[in-house]
CSV table of C-alpha atoms and ligand atoms in Angstrom, one decimal:
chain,number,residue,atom,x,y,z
A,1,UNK,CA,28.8,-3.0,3.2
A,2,UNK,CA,27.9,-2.4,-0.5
A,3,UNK,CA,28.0,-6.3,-2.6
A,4,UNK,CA,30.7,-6.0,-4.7
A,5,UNK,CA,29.6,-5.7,-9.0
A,6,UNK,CA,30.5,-9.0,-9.3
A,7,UNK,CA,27.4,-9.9,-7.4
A,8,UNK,CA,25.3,-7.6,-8.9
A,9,UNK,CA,22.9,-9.1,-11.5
A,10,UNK,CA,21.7,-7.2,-14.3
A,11,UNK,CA,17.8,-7.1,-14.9
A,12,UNK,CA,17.3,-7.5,-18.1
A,13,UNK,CA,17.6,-11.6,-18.9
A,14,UNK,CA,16.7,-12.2,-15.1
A,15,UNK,CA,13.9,-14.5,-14.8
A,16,UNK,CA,11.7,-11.9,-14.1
A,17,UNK,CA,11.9,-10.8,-17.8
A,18,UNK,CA,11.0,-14.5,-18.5
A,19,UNK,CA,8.3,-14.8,-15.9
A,20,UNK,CA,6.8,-10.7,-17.2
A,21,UNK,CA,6.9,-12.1,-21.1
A,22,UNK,CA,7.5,-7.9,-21.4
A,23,UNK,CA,10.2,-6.6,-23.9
A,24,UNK,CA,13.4,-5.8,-23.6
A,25,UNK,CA,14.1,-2.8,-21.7
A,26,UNK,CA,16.7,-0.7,-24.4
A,27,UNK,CA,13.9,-1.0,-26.8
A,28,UNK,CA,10.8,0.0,-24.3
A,29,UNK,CA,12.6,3.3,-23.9
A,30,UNK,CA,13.1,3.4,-27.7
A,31,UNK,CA,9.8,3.1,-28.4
A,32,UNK,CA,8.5,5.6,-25.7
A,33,UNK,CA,11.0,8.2,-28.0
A,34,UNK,CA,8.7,7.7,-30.3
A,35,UNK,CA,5.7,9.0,-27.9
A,36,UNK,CA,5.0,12.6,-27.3
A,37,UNK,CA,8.3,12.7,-25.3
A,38,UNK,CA,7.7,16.3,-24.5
A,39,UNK,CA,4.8,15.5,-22.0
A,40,UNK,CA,6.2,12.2,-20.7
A,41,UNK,CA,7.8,12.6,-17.5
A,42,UNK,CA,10.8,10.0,-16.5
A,43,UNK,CA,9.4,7.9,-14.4
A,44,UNK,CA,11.6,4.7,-15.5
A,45,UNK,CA,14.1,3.1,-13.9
A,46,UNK,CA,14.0,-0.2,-14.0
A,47,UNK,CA,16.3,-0.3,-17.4
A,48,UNK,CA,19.0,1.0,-15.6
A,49,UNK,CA,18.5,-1.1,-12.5
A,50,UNK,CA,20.7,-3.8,-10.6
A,51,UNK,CA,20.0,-5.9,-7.4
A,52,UNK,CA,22.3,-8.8,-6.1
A,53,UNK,CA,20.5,-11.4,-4.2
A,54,UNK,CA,19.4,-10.8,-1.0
A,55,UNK,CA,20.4,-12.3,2.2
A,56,UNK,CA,18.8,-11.9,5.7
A,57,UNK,CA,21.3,-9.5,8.1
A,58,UNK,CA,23.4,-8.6,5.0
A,59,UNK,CA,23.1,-5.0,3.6
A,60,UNK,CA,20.5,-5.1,0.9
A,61,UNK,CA,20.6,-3.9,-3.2
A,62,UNK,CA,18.1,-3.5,-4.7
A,63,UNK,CA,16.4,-0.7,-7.2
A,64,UNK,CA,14.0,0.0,-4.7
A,65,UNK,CA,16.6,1.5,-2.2
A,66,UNK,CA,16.2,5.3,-2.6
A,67,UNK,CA,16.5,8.3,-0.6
A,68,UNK,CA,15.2,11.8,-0.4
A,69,UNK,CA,17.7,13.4,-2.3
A,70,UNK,CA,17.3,11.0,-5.1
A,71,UNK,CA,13.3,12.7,-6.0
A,72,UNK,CA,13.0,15.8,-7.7
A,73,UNK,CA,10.2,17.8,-8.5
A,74,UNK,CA,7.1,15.3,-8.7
A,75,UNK,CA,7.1,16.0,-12.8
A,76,UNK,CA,10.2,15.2,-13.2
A,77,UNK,CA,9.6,11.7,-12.7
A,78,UNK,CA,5.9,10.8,-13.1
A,79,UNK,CA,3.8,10.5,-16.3
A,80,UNK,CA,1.5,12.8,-17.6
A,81,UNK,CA,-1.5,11.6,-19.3
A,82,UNK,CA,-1.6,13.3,-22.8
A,83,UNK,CA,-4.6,14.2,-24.8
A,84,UNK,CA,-4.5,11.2,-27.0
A,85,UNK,CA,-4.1,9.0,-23.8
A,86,UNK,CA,-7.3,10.9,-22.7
A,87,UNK,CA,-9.2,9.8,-26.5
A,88,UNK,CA,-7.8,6.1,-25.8
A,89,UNK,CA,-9.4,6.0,-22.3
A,90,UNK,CA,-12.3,7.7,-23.5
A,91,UNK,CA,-12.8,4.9,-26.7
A,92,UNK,CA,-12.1,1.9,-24.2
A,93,UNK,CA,-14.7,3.5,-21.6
A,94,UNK,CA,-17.0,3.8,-24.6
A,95,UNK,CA,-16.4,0.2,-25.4
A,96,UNK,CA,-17.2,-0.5,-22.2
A,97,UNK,CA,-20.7,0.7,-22.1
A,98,UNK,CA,-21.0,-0.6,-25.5
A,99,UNK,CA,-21.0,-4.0,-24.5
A,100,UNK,CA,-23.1,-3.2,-21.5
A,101,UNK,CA,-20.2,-4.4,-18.9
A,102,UNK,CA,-20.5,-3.9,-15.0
A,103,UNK,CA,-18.1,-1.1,-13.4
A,104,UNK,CA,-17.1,-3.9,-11.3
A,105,UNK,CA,-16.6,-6.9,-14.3
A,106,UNK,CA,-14.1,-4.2,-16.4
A,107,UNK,CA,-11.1,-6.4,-17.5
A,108,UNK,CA,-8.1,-6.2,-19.3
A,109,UNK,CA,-10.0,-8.2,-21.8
A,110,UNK,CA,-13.0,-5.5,-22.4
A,111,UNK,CA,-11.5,-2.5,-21.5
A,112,UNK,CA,-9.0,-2.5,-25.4
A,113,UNK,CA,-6.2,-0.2,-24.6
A,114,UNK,CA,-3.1,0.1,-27.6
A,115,UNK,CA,-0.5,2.9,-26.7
A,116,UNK,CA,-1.4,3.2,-23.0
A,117,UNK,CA,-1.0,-1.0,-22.4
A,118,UNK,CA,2.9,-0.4,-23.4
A,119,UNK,CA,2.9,2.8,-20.7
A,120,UNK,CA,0.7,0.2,-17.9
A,121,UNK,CA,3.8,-2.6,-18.6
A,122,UNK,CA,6.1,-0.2,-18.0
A,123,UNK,CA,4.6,1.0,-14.8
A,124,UNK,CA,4.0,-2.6,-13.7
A,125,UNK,CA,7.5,-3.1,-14.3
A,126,UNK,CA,9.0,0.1,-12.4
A,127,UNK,CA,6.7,-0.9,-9.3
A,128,UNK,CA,8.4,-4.3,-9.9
A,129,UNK,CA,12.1,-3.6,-10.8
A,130,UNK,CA,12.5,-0.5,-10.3
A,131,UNK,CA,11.8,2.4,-7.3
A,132,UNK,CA,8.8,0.7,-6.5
A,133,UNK,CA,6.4,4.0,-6.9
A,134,UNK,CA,5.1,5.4,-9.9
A,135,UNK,CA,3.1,9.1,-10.2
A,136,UNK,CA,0.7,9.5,-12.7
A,137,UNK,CA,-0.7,12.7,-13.2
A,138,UNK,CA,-3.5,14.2,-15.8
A,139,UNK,CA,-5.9,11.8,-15.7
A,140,UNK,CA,-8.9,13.4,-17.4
A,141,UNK,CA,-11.4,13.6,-14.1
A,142,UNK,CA,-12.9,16.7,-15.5
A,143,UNK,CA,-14.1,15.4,-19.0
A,144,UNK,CA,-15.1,11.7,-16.9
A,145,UNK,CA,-18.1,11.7,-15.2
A,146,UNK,CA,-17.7,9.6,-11.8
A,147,UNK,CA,-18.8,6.2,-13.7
A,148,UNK,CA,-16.4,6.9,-16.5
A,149,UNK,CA,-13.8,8.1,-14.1
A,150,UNK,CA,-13.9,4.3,-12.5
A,151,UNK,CA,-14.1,2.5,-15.8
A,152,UNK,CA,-11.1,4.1,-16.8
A,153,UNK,CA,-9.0,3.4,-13.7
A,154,UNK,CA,-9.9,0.2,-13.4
A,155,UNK,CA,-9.6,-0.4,-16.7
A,156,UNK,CA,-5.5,0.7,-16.5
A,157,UNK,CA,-5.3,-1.2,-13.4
A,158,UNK,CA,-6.3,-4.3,-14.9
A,159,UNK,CA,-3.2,-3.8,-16.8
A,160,UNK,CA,-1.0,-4.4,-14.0
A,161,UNK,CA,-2.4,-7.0,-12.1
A,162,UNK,CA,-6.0,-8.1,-10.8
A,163,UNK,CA,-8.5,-6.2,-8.9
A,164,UNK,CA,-9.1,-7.2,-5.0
A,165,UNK,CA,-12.2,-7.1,-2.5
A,166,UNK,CA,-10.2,-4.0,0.4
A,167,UNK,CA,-12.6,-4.4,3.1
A,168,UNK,CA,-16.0,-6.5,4.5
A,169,UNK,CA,-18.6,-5.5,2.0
A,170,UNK,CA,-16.1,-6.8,-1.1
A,171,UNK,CA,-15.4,-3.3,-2.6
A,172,UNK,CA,-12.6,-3.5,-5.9
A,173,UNK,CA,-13.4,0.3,-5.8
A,174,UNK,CA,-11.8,1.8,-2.4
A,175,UNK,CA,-13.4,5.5,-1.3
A,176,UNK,CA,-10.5,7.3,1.0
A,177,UNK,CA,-12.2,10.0,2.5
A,178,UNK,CA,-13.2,11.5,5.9
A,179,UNK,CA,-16.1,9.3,7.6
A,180,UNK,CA,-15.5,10.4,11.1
A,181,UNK,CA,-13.9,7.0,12.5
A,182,UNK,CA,-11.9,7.1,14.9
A,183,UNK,CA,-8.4,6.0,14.3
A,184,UNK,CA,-8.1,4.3,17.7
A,185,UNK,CA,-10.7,2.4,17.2
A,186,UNK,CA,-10.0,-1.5,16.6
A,187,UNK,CA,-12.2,-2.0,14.3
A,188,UNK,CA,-11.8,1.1,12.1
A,189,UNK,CA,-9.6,1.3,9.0
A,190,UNK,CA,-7.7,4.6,9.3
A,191,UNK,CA,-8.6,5.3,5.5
A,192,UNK,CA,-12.0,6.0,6.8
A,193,UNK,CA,-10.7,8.9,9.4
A,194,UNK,CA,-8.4,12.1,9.1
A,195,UNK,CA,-6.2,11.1,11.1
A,196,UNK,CA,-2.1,11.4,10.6
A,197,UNK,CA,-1.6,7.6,10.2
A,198,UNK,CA,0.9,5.6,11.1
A,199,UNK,CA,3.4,4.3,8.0
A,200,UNK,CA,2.1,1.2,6.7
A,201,UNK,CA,1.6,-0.8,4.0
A,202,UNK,CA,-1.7,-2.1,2.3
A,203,UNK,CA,-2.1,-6.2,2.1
A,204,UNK,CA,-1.7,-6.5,-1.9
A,205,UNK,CA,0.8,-6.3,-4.7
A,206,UNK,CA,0.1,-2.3,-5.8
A,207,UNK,CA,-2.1,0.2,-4.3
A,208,UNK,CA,-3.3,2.8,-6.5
A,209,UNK,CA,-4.7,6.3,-5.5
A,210,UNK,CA,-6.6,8.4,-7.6
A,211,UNK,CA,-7.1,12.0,-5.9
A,212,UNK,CA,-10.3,13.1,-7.2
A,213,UNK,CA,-10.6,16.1,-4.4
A,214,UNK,CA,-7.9,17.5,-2.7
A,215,UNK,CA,-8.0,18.5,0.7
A,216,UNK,CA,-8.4,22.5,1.9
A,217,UNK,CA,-4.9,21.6,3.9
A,218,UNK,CA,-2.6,19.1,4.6
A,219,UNK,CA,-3.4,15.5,3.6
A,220,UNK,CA,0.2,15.2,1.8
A,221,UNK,CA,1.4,11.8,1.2
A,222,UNK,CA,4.5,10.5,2.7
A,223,UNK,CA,6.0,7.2,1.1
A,224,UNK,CA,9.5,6.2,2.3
A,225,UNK,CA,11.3,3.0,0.5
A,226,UNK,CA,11.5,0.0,2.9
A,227,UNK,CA,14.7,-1.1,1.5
A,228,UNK,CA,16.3,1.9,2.3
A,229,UNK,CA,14.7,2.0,6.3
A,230,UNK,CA,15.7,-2.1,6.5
A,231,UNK,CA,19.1,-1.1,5.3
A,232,UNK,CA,19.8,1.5,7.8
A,233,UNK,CA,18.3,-0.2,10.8
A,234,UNK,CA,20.8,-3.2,10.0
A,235,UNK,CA,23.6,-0.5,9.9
A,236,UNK,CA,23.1,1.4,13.1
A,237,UNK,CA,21.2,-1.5,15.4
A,238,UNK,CA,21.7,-5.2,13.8
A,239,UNK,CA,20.0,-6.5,16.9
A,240,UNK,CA,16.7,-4.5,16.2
A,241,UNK,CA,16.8,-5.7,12.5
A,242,UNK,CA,16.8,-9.4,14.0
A,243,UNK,CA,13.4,-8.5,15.7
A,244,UNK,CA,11.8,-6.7,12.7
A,245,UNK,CA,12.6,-10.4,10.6
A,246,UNK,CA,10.6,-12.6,13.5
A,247,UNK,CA,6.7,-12.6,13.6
A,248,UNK,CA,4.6,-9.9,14.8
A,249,UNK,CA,1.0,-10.4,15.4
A,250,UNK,CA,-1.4,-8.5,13.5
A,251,UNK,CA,-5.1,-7.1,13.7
A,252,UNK,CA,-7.6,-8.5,10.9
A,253,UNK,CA,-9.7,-5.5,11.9
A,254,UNK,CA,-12.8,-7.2,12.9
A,255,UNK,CA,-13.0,-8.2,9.0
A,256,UNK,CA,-12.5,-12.0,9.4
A,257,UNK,CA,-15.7,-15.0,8.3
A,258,UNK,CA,-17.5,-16.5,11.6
A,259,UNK,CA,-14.6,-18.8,13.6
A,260,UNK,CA,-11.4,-17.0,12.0
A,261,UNK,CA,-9.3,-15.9,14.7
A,262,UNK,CA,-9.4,-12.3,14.9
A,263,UNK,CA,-5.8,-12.0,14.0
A,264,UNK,CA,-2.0,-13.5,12.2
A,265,UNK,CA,1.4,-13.3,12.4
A,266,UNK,CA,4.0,-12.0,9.6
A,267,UNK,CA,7.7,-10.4,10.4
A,268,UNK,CA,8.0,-6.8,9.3
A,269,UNK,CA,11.6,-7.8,7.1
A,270,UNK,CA,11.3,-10.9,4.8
A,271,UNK,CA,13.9,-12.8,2.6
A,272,UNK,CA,12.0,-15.0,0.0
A,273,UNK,CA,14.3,-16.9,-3.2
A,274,UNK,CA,16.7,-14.2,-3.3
A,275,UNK,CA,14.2,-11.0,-2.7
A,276,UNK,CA,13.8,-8.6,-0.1
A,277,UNK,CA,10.3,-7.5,0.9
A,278,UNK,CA,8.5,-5.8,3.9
A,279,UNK,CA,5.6,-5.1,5.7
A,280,UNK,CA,4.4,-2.1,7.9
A,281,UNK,CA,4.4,-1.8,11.5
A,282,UNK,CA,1.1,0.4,11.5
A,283,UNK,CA,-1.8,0.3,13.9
A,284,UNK,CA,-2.8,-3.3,13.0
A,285,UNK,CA,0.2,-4.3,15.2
A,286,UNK,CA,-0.6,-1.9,17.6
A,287,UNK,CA,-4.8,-3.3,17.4
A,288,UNK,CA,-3.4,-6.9,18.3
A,289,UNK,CA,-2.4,-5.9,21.5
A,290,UNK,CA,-5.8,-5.4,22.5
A,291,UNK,CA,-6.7,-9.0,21.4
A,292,UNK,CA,-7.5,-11.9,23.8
A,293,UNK,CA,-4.6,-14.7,23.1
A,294,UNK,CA,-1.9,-12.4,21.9
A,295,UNK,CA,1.2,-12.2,23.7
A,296,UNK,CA,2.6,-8.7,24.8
A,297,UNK,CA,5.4,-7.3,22.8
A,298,UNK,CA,8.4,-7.8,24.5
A,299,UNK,CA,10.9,-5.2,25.3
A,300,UNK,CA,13.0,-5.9,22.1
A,301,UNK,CA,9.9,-5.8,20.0
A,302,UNK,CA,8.8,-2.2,21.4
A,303,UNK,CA,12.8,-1.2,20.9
A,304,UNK,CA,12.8,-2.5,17.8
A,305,UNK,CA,9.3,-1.1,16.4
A,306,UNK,CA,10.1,2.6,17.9
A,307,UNK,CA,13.1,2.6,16.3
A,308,UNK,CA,11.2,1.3,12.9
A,309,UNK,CA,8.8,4.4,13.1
A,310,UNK,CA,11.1,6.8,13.4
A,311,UNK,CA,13.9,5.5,10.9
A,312,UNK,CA,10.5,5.8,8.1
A,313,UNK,CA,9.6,8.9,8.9
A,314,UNK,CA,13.0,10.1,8.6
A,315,UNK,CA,13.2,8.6,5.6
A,316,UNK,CA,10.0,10.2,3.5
A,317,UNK,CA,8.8,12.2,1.1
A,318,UNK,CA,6.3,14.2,1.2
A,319,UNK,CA,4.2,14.0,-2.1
A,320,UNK,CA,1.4,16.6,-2.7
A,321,UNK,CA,-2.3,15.0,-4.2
A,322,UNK,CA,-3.7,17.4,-6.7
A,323,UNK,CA,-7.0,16.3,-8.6
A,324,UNK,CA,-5.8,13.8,-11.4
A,325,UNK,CA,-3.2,12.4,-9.8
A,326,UNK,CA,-2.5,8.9,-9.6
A,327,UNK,CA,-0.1,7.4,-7.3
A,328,UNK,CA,0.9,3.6,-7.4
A,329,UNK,CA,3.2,1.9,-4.9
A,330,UNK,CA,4.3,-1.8,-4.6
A,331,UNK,CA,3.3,-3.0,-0.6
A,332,UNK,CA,6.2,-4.9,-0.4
A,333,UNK,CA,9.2,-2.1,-0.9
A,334,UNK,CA,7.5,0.9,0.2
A,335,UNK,CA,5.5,2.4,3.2
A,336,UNK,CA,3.2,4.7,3.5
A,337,UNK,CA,0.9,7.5,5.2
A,338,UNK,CA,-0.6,10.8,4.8
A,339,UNK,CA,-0.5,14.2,6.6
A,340,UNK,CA,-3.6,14.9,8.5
A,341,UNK,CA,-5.4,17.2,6.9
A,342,UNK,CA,-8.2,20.0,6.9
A,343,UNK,CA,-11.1,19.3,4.9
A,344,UNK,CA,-13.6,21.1,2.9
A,345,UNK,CA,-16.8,22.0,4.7
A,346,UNK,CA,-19.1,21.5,1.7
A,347,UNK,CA,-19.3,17.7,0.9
A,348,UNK,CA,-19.2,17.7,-2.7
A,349,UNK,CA,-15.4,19.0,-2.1
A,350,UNK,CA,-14.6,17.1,0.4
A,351,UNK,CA,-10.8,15.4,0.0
A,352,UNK,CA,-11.4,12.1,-2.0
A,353,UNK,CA,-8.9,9.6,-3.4
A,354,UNK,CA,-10.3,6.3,-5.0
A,355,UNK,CA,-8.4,3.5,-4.3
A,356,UNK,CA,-7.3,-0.2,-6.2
A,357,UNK,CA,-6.1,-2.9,-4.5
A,358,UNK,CA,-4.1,-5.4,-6.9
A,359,UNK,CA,-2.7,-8.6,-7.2
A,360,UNK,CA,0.0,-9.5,-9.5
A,361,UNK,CA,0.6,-13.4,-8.8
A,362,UNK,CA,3.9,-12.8,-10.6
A,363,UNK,CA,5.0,-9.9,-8.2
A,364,UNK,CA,8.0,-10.2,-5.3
A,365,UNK,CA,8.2,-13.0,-3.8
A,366,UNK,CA,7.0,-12.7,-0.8
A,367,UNK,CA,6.5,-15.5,2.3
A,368,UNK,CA,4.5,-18.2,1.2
A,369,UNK,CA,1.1,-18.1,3.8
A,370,UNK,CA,0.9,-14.1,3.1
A,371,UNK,CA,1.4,-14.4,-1.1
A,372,UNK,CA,-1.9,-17.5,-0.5
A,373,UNK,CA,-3.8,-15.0,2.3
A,374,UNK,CA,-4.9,-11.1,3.0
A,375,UNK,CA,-1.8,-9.9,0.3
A,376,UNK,CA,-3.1,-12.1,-2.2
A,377,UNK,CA,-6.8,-12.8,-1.8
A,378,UNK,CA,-7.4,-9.0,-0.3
A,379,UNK,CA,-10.2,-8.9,2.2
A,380,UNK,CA,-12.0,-12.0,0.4
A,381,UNK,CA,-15.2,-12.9,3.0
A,382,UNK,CA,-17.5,-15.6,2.2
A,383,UNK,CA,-20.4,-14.8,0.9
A,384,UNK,CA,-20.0,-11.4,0.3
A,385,UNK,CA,-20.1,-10.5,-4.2
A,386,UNK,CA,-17.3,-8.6,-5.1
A,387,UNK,CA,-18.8,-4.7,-6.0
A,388,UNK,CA,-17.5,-0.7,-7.5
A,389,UNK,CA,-19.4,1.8,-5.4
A,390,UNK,CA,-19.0,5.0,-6.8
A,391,UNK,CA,-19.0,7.0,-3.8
A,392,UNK,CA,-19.8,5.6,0.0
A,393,UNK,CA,-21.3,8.0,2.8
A,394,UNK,CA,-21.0,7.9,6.3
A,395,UNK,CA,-23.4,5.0,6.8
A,396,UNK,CA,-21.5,2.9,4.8
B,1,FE2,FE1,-2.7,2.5,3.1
């Protein structure tokens, strides 16, 4: 059952807006008015947003509940990098080089951003208050060359929270593209194959994708709201939605330090001070299984997990990835996956989306052991410096 309005709490004054330091929301749209308005797709919601506490086994509200028919066109609500956005990224990526800064050491604090740091709060604050996914679209990958294209990127990431190591070798800069692993495999990441995976979510705060190739076919993106799948599992099997809150053990993918155990526990459906956040069930539940010292999934868990899969998928949209494109999604409200696709035979065209991974220690609460490891800290293995490869090849 829908809380009653009494319950719901209004945004704006909440101690997010204290804990954010950002401005109030009436005048954030006031000022975007006063932006090329014409070329600025609405991608904001959070202004208009309410959420009532939420309580485990209770119906949850929250501006990250929507549905399919809620999404229109993709332009409708995404923003569109204008030409003057494209002079200020080219200025900061100049300042960049200027000062003779590593692609990997680009910072909020070297990378001077004016206009565009008011549109990065506001996305920060959508993927935190609002739907939880933001499209970007237009970012100026034909007048970048490769270097300038990661400058830039990580340059408005650092806007929104801080950049984390994704895998073993401590890459900030992720490259999703076809290397031939196989999906099955325990220790392979399915951003590494072309496989259809199964809807998950990545260990951090935001993911961002940047398509830099499309693929020949397929290769769509799917992203479903986890609010919206927790909310109708409670309403048609209660019982299930119990399961999904308890711990499942997960797969560290072989990327763990000498002596760490090869995997952890964390429940799907979490209830932290008030929020609501989630996790996938993707193949790193599936990749425990295989593990010496974890316990089978009992028959409630493979009831409740089938029943998981299918309610997500039932409950996506489909998102094409044309070059430019940026998508970023908050882990903890949304899941994800992407069609399987048919690649390019020539390499140089081959589909390729760069990938962030970022922190934002002021994000959703989340459970207390996964905010201090992997969905804070990211894939942080000793020894190993954090680095921004511009492109990695099979051998990688
Ligand atoms: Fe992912």
């Amino acid at each position: 059952m829908r809380a009653t309005s009494d319950r719901l709490l209004e945004l704006q004054g909440s101690r997010r807006e204290k804990l954010l330091n950002l401005p109030d929301a009436s005048q954030s749209t006031d000022n975007k008015t006063m932006m090329d308005t014409a070329v600025v797709g609405d991608f904001r919601t959070f202004h208009k947003a309410r959420r009532a506490p939420a309580v485990p086994m209770q119906r949850v509200t929250d501006p990250a509940e929507w549905g399919r028919g809620d999404l229109g066109d993709v332009a409708s609500w995404s923003y569109r990098f204008t030409t003057r956005d494209h002079d200020e990224l080219a200025a900061a990526v100049a300042a960049v080089r200027r000062n003779g800064v590593a692609v990997e050491a680009v910072r909020r604090e070297n990378f001077p951003l004016t206009a565009l740091a008011e549109v990065m709060a506001d996305v920060r604050r959508e993927l935190l208050d609002g739907r939880g996914m933001v499209m970007m679209q237009n970012f100026p990958i034909d007048r970048f060359d490769r270097e300038a294209c990661a400058i830039a990127y990580l340059g408005l990431g650092s806007y929104m929270g801080t950049t984390m190591s994704q895998n073993a070798q401590g890459h900030i800069l992720g490259h999703v593209k076809d290397l031939g692993g196989d999906y099955t495999d325990p220790n392979t990441r399915g951003y590494m194959t072309r496989a259809e995976m199964l809807f998950h979510a990545d260990a951090c705060d935001y993911v961002g994708l940047l398509c830099l190739h499309g693929a020949k076919s397929g290769g769509e993106s799917r992203v479903a709201s986890s609010v919206t799948v927790y909310n109708r599992i409670l309403e048609r099997r209660p019982d299930l939605a119990k399961v999904l809150c308890e711990d499942f053990y997960r797969s560290h993918t072989g990327e763990v330090n000498p002596g760490e155990k090869p995997y952890f526990t964390q429940p799907i459906f979490s209830f932290i001070d008030g929020y609501f956040s989630a996790t996938g069930a993707g193949a790193a539940i599936d990749k425990a299984q295989k593990l010496p010292g974890v316990p089978r999934y009992t028959p409630a868990q493979v009831e409740a997990v089938e029943l998981y899969r299918q309610t997500v998928s039932d409950c996506a949209v489909d998102i094409g990835f044309e070059p430019g494109d940026i998508q970023f999604l908050n882990n903890f409200v949304t899941l994800h996956t992407r069609r399987e696709y048919e690649d390019w035979p020539e390499e140089a065209r081959k589909r390729h989306l760069l990938r962030l991974w970022l922190s934002d220690p002021d994000g959703r609460p989340i459970p207390k052991d996964q905010r201090e490891g992997r969905s804070g800290r990211g894939v942080a293995l000793k020894g190993v410096k954090l680095s921004a490869p511009l492109d990695v090849g099979v051998a990688a």
